mmCIF file of C-alpha atoms in Angstrom:
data_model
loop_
_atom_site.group_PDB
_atom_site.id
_atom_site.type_symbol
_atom_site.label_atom_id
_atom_site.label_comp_id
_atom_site.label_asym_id
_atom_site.label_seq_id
_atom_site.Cartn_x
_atom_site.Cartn_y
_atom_site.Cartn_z
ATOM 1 C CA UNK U 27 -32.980 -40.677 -20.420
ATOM 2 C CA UNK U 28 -32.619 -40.024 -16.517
ATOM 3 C CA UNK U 29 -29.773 -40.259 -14.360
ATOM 4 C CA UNK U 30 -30.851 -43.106 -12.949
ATOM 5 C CA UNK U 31 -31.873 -45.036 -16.556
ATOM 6 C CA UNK U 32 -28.446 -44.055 -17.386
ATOM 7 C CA UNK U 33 -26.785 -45.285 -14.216
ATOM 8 C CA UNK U 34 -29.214 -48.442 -14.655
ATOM 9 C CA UNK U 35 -27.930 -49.502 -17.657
ATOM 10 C CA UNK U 36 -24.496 -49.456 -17.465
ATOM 11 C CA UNK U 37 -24.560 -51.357 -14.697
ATOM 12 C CA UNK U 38 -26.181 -53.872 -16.619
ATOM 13 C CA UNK U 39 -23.706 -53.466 -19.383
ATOM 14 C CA UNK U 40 -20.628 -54.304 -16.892
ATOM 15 C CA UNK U 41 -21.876 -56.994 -15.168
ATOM 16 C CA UNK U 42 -22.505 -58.566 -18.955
ATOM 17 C CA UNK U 43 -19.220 -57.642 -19.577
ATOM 18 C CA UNK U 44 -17.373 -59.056 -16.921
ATOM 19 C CA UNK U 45 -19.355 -61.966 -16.945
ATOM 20 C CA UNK U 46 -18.776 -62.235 -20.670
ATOM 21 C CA UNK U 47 -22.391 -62.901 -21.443
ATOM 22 C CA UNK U 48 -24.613 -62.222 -24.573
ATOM 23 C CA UNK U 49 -26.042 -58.529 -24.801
ATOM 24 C CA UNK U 50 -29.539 -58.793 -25.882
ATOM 25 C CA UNK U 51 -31.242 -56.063 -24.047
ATOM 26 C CA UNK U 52 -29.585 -52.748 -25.250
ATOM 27 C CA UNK U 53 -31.962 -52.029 -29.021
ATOM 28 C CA UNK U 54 -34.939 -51.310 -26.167
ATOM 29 C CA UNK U 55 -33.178 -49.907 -23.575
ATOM 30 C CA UNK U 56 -31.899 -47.356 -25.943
ATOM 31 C CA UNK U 57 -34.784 -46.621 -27.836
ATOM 32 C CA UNK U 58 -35.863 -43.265 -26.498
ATOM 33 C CA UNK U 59 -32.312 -42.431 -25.731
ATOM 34 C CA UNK U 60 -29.945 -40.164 -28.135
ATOM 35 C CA UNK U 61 -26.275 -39.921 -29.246
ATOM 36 C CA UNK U 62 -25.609 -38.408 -25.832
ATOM 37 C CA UNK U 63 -27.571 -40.259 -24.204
ATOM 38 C CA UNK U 64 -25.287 -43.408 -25.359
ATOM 39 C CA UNK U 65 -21.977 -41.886 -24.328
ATOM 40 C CA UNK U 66 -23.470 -41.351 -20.547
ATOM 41 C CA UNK U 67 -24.007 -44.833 -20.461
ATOM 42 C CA UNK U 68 -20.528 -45.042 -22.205
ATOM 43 C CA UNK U 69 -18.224 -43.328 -19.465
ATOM 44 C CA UNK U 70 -20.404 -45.028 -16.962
ATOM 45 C CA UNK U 71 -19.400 -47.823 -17.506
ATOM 46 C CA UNK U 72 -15.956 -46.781 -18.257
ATOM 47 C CA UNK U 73 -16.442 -46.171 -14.205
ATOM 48 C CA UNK U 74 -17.771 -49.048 -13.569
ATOM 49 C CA UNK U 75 -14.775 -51.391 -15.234
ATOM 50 C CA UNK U 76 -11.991 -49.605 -13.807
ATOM 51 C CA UNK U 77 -13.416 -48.872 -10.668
ATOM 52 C CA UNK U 78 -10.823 -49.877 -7.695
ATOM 53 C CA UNK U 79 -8.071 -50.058 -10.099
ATOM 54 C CA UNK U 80 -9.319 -52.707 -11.692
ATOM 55 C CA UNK U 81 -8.321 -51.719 -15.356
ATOM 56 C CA UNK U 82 -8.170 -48.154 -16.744
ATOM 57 C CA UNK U 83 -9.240 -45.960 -20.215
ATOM 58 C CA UNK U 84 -5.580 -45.986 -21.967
ATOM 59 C CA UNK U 85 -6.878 -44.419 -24.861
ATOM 60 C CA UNK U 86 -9.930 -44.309 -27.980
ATOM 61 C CA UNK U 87 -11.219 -45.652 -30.920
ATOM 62 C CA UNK U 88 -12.559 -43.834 -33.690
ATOM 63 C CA UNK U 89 -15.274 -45.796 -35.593
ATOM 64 C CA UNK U 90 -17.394 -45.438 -38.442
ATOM 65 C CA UNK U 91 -15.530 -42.579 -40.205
ATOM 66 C CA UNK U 92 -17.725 -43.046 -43.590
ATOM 67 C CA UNK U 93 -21.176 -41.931 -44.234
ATOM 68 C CA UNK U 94 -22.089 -45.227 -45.529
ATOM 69 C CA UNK U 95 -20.864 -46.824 -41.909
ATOM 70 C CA UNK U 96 -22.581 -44.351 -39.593
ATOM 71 C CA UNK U 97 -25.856 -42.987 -41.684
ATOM 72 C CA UNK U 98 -27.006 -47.151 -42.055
ATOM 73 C CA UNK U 99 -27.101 -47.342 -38.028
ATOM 74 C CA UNK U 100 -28.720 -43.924 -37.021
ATOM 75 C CA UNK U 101 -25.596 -41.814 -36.465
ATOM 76 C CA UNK U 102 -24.936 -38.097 -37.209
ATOM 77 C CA UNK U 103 -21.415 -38.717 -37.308
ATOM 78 C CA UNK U 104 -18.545 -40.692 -37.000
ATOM 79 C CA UNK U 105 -18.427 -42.388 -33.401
ATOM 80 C CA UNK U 106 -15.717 -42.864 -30.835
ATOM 81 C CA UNK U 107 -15.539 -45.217 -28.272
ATOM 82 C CA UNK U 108 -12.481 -46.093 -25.042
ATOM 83 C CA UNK U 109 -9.841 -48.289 -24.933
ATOM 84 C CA UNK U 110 -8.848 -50.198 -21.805
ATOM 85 C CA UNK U 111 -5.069 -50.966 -21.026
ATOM 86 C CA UNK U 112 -6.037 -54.617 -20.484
ATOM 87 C CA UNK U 113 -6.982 -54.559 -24.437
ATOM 88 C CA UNK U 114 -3.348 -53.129 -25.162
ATOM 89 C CA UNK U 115 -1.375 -55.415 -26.969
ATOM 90 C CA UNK U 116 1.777 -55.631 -29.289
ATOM 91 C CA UNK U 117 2.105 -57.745 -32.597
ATOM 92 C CA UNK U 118 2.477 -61.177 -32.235
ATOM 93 C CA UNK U 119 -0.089 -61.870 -29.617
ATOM 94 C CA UNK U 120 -2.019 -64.331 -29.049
ATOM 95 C CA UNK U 121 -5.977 -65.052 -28.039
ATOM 96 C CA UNK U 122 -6.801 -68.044 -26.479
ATOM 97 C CA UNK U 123 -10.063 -70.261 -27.835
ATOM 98 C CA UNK U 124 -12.622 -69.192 -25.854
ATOM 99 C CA UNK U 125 -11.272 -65.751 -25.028
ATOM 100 C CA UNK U 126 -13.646 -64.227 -27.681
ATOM 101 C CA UNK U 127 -17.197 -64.361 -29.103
ATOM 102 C CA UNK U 128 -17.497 -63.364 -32.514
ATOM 103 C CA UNK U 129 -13.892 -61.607 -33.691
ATOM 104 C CA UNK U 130 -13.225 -59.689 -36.348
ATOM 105 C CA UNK U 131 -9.711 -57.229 -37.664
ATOM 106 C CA UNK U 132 -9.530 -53.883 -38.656
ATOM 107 C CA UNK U 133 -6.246 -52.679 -40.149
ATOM 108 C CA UNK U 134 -5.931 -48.911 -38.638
ATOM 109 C CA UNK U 135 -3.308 -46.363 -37.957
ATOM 110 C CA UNK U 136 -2.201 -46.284 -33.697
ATOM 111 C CA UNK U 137 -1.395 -42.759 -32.574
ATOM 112 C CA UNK U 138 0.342 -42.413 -29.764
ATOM 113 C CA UNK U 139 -0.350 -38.812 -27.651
ATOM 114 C CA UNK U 140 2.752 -36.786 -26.353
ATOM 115 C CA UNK U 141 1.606 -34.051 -24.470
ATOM 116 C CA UNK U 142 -2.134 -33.499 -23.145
ATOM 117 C CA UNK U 143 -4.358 -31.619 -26.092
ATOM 118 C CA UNK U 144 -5.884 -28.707 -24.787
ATOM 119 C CA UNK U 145 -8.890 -26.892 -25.291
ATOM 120 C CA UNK U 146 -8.510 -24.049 -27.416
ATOM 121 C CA UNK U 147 -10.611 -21.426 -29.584
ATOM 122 C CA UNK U 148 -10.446 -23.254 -33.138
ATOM 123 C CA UNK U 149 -11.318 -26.585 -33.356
ATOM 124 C CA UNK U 150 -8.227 -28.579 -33.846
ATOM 125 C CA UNK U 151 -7.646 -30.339 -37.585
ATOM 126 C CA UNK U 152 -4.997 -31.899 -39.369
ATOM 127 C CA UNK U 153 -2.317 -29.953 -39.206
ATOM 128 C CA UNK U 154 -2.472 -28.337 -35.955
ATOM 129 C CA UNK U 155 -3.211 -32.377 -34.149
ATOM 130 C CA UNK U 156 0.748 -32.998 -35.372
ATOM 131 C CA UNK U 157 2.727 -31.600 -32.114
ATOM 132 C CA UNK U 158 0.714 -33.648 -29.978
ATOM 133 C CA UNK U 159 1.897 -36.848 -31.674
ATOM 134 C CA UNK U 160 4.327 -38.809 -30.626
ATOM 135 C CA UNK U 161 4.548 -41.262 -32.986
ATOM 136 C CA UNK U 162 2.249 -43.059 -35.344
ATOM 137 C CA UNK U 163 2.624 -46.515 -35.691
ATOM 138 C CA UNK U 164 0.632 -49.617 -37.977
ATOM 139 C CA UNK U 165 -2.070 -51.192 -35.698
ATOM 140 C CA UNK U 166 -4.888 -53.194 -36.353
ATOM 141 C CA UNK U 167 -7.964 -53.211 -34.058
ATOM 142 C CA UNK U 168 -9.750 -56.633 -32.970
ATOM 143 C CA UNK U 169 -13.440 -56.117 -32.275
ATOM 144 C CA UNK U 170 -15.782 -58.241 -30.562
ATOM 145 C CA UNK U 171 -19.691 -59.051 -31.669
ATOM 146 C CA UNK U 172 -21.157 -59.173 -28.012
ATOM 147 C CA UNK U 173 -24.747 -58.758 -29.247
ATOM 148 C CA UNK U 174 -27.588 -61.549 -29.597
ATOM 149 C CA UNK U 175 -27.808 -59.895 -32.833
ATOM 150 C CA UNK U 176 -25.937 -57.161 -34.359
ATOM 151 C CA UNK U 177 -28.096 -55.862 -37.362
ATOM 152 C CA UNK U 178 -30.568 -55.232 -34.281
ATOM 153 C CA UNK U 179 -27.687 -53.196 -32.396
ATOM 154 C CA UNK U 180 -27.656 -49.250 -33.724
ATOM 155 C CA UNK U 181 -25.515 -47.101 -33.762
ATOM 156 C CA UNK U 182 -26.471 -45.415 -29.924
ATOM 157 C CA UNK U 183 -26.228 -48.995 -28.742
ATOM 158 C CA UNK U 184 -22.987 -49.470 -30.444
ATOM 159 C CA UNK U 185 -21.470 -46.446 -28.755
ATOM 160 C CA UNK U 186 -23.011 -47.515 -25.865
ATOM 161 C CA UNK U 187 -20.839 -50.284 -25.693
ATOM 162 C CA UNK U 188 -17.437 -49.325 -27.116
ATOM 163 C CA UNK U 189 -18.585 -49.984 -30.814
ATOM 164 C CA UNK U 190 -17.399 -53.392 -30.409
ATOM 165 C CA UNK U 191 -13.582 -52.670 -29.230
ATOM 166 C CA UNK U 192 -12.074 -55.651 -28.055
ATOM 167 C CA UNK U 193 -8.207 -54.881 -28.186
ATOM 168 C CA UNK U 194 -5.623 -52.573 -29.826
ATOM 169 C CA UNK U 195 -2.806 -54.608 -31.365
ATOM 170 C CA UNK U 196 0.687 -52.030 -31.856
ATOM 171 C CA UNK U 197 2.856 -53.209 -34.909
ATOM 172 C CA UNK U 198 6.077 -51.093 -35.663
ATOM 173 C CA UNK U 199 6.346 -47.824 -35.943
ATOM 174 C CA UNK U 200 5.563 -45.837 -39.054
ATOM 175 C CA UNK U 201 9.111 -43.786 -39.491
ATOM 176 C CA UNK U 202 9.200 -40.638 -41.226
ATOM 177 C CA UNK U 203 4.992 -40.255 -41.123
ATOM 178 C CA UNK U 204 5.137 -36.546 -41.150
ATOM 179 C CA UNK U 205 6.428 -36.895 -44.950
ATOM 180 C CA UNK U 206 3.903 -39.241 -45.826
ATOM 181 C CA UNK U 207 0.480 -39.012 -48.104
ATOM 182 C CA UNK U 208 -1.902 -40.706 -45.324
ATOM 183 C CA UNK U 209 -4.502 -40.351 -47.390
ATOM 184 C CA UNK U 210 -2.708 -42.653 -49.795
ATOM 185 C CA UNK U 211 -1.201 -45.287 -47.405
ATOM 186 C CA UNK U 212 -3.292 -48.971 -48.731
ATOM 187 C CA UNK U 213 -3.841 -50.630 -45.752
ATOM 188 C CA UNK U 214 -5.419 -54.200 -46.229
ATOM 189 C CA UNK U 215 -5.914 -57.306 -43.628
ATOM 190 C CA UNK U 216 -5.151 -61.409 -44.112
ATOM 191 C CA UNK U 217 -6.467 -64.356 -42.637
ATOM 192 C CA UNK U 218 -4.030 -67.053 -43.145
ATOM 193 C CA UNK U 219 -2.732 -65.650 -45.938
ATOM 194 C CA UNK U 220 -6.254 -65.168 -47.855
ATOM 195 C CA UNK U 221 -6.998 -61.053 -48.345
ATOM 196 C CA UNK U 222 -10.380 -60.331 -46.724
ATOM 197 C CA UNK U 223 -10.622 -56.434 -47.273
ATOM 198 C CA UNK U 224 -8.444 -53.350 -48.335
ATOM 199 C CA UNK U 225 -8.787 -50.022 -48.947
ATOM 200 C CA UNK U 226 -6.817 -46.517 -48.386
ATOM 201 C CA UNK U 227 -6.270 -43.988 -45.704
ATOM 202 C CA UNK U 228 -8.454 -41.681 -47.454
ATOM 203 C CA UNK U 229 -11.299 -43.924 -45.978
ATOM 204 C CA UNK U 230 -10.738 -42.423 -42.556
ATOM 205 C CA UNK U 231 -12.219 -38.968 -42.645
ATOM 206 C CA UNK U 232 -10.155 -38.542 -45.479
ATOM 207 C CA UNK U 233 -7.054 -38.856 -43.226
ATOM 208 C CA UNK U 234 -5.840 -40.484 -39.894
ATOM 209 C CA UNK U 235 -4.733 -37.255 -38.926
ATOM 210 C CA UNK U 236 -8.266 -35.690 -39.496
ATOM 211 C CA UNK U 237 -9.934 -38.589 -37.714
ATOM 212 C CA UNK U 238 -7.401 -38.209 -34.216
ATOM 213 C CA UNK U 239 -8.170 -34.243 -34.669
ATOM 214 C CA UNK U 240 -12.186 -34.753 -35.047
ATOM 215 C CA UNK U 241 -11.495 -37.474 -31.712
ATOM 216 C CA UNK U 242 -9.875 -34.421 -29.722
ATOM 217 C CA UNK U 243 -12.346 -32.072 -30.696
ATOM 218 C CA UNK U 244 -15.331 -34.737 -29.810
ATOM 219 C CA UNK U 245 -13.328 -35.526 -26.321
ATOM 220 C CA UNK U 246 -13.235 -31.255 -25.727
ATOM 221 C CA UNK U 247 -17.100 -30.774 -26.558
ATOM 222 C CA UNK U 248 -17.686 -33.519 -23.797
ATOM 223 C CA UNK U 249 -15.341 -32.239 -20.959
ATOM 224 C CA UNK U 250 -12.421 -34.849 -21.756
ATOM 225 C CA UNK U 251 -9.322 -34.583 -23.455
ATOM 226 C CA UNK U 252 -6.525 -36.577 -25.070
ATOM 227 C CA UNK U 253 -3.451 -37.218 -22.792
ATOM 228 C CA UNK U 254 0.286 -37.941 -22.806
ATOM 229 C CA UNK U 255 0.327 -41.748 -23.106
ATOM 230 C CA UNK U 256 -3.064 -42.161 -24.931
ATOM 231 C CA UNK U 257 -3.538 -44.883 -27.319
ATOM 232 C CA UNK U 258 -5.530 -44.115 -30.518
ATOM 233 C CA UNK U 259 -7.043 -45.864 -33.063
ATOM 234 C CA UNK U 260 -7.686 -43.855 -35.767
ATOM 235 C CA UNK U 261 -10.601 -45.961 -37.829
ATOM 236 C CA UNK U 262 -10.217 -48.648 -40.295
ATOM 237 C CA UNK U 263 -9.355 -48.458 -44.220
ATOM 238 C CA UNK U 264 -11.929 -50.926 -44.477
ATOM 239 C CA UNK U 265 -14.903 -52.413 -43.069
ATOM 240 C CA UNK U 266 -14.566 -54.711 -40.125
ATOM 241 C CA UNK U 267 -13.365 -58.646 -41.367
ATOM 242 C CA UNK U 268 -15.375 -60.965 -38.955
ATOM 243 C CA UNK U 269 -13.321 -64.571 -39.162
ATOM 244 C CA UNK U 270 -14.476 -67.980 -39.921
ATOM 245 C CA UNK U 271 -12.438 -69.506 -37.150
ATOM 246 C CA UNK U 272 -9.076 -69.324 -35.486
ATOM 247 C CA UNK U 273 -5.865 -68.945 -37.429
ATOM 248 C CA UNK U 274 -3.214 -65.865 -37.720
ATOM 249 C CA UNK U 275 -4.552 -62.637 -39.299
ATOM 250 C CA UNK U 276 -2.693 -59.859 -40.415
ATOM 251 C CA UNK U 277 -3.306 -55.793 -40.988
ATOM 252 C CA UNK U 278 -0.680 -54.757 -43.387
ATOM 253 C CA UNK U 279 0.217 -51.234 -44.253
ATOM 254 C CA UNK U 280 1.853 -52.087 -47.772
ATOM 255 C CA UNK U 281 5.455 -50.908 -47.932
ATOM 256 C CA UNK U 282 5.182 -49.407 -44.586
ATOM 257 C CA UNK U 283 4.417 -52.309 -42.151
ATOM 258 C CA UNK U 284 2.478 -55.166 -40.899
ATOM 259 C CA UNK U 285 0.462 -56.322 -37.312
ATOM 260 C CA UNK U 286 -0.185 -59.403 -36.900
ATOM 261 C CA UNK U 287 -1.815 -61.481 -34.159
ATOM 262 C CA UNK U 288 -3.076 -65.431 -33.274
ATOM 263 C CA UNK U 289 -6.519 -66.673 -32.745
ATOM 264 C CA UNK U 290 -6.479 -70.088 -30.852
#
């Protein structure tokens, strides 16, 4: 893709944003396009939404962190996608009827960044992610369906447009996480009480911490990096839970914690 087909279609991808309308035209637009390809169009129209001070990129999203997510849509690889401060929120909020299209809950580990992560010789992993923390904390992600129809939306159209991020809900913090198995924390989510999916921490990249290192290194490789104040979302213990209708769902870290938020 060109400059200008880049440039092109993230204008288009805005303006359907903003104007909250149906994305239909992204499987063609893409089709000759690749992985990078998709994140150009990504941080252009991270430009385009926070131009003027409009909003801003407060952190990422890491998406797709098993091979039977990402190899099913065309990907190579896990995906990542922004996070806009508007999207921010802390348990117990609420979205009004009408605020959303299709919605749907992931229950997912929130980092929170300390200190910017630099580039470095060796890629960063699990342990050497863990000073740049400054605290971990149980989250759950709300996503969005904004296509005409999803099984037609790949993966490069996905990334394209934040792999369906709508907000970041923060629950309470997870004390004492540098003692704890990630791997082994059984995160599940609830809609009015009923389970809809579970599954453990081991489901994202085999650990949150290996999934926020992979992000940093992904960030590095394409000139950005994670900074003090970033918000993370690690990736999902389980597949995203699209909801029949409104109600209060909940992402539950069992023993640890629980987020919770309101759909009107």
């Amino acid at each position: 893709m060109t400059d200008a087909d880049i440039a092109a279609l993230a204008d288009r991808i805005a303006m359907a944003r903003q104007k909250k309308t149906v994305i239909d035209f992204l499987p063609g637009a893409l089709a000759e396009g690749t992985e990078a390809d998709a994140y150009k169009v990504q941080f252009a129209v991270h430009e385009r939404l926070t131009a003027a001070g409009a909003d801003r990129i407060a952190g990422w999203k890491v998406a797709a962190t098993l091979p039977a997510q990402y190899q099913p849509i065309g990907l190579s690889g896990p995906a990542f996608a922004g996070i806009y401060q508007s999207g921010i929120k802390l348990s117990g909020a609420t979205f009004p009827k009408g605020s959303l299209r299709k919605y749907g809950i992931e229950c997912e580990v929130v980092a929170r960044i300390a200190r910017e992560v630099p580039a470095q010789g060796a890629r960063y992993d699990a342990e050497s992610i863990k000073p740049f923390i400054g605290g971990l904390f149980c989250g759950m992600e709300v996503v969005e369906n904004r296509f005409a129809d999803v099984a037609k939306a790949d993966g490069k159209c996905r990334i394209a447009d934040e792999f369906l991020q709508a907000a970041c809900i923060v629950g309470p913090e997870i004390a004492n996480w540098q003692s704890l198995d990630l791997a082994a924390v059984h995160g599940r989510s609830l809609h009015d009480g009923k389970e809809l999916a579970a599954g453990p921490g081991a489901n994202v990249m085999g650990n949150p911490l290996s999934s926020l290192a992979w992000l940093a290194n992904q960030l590095i490789a394409r000139g950005k990096t994670l900074r003090a104040g970033d918000t993370v979302l690690t990736g999902s213990t389980h597949p995203p839970q699209f909801l029949s209708g409104p109600g209060e769902a909940v992402s539950e870290f069992v023993g640890i914690g629980e987020t919770r938020v309101t759909f009107g």
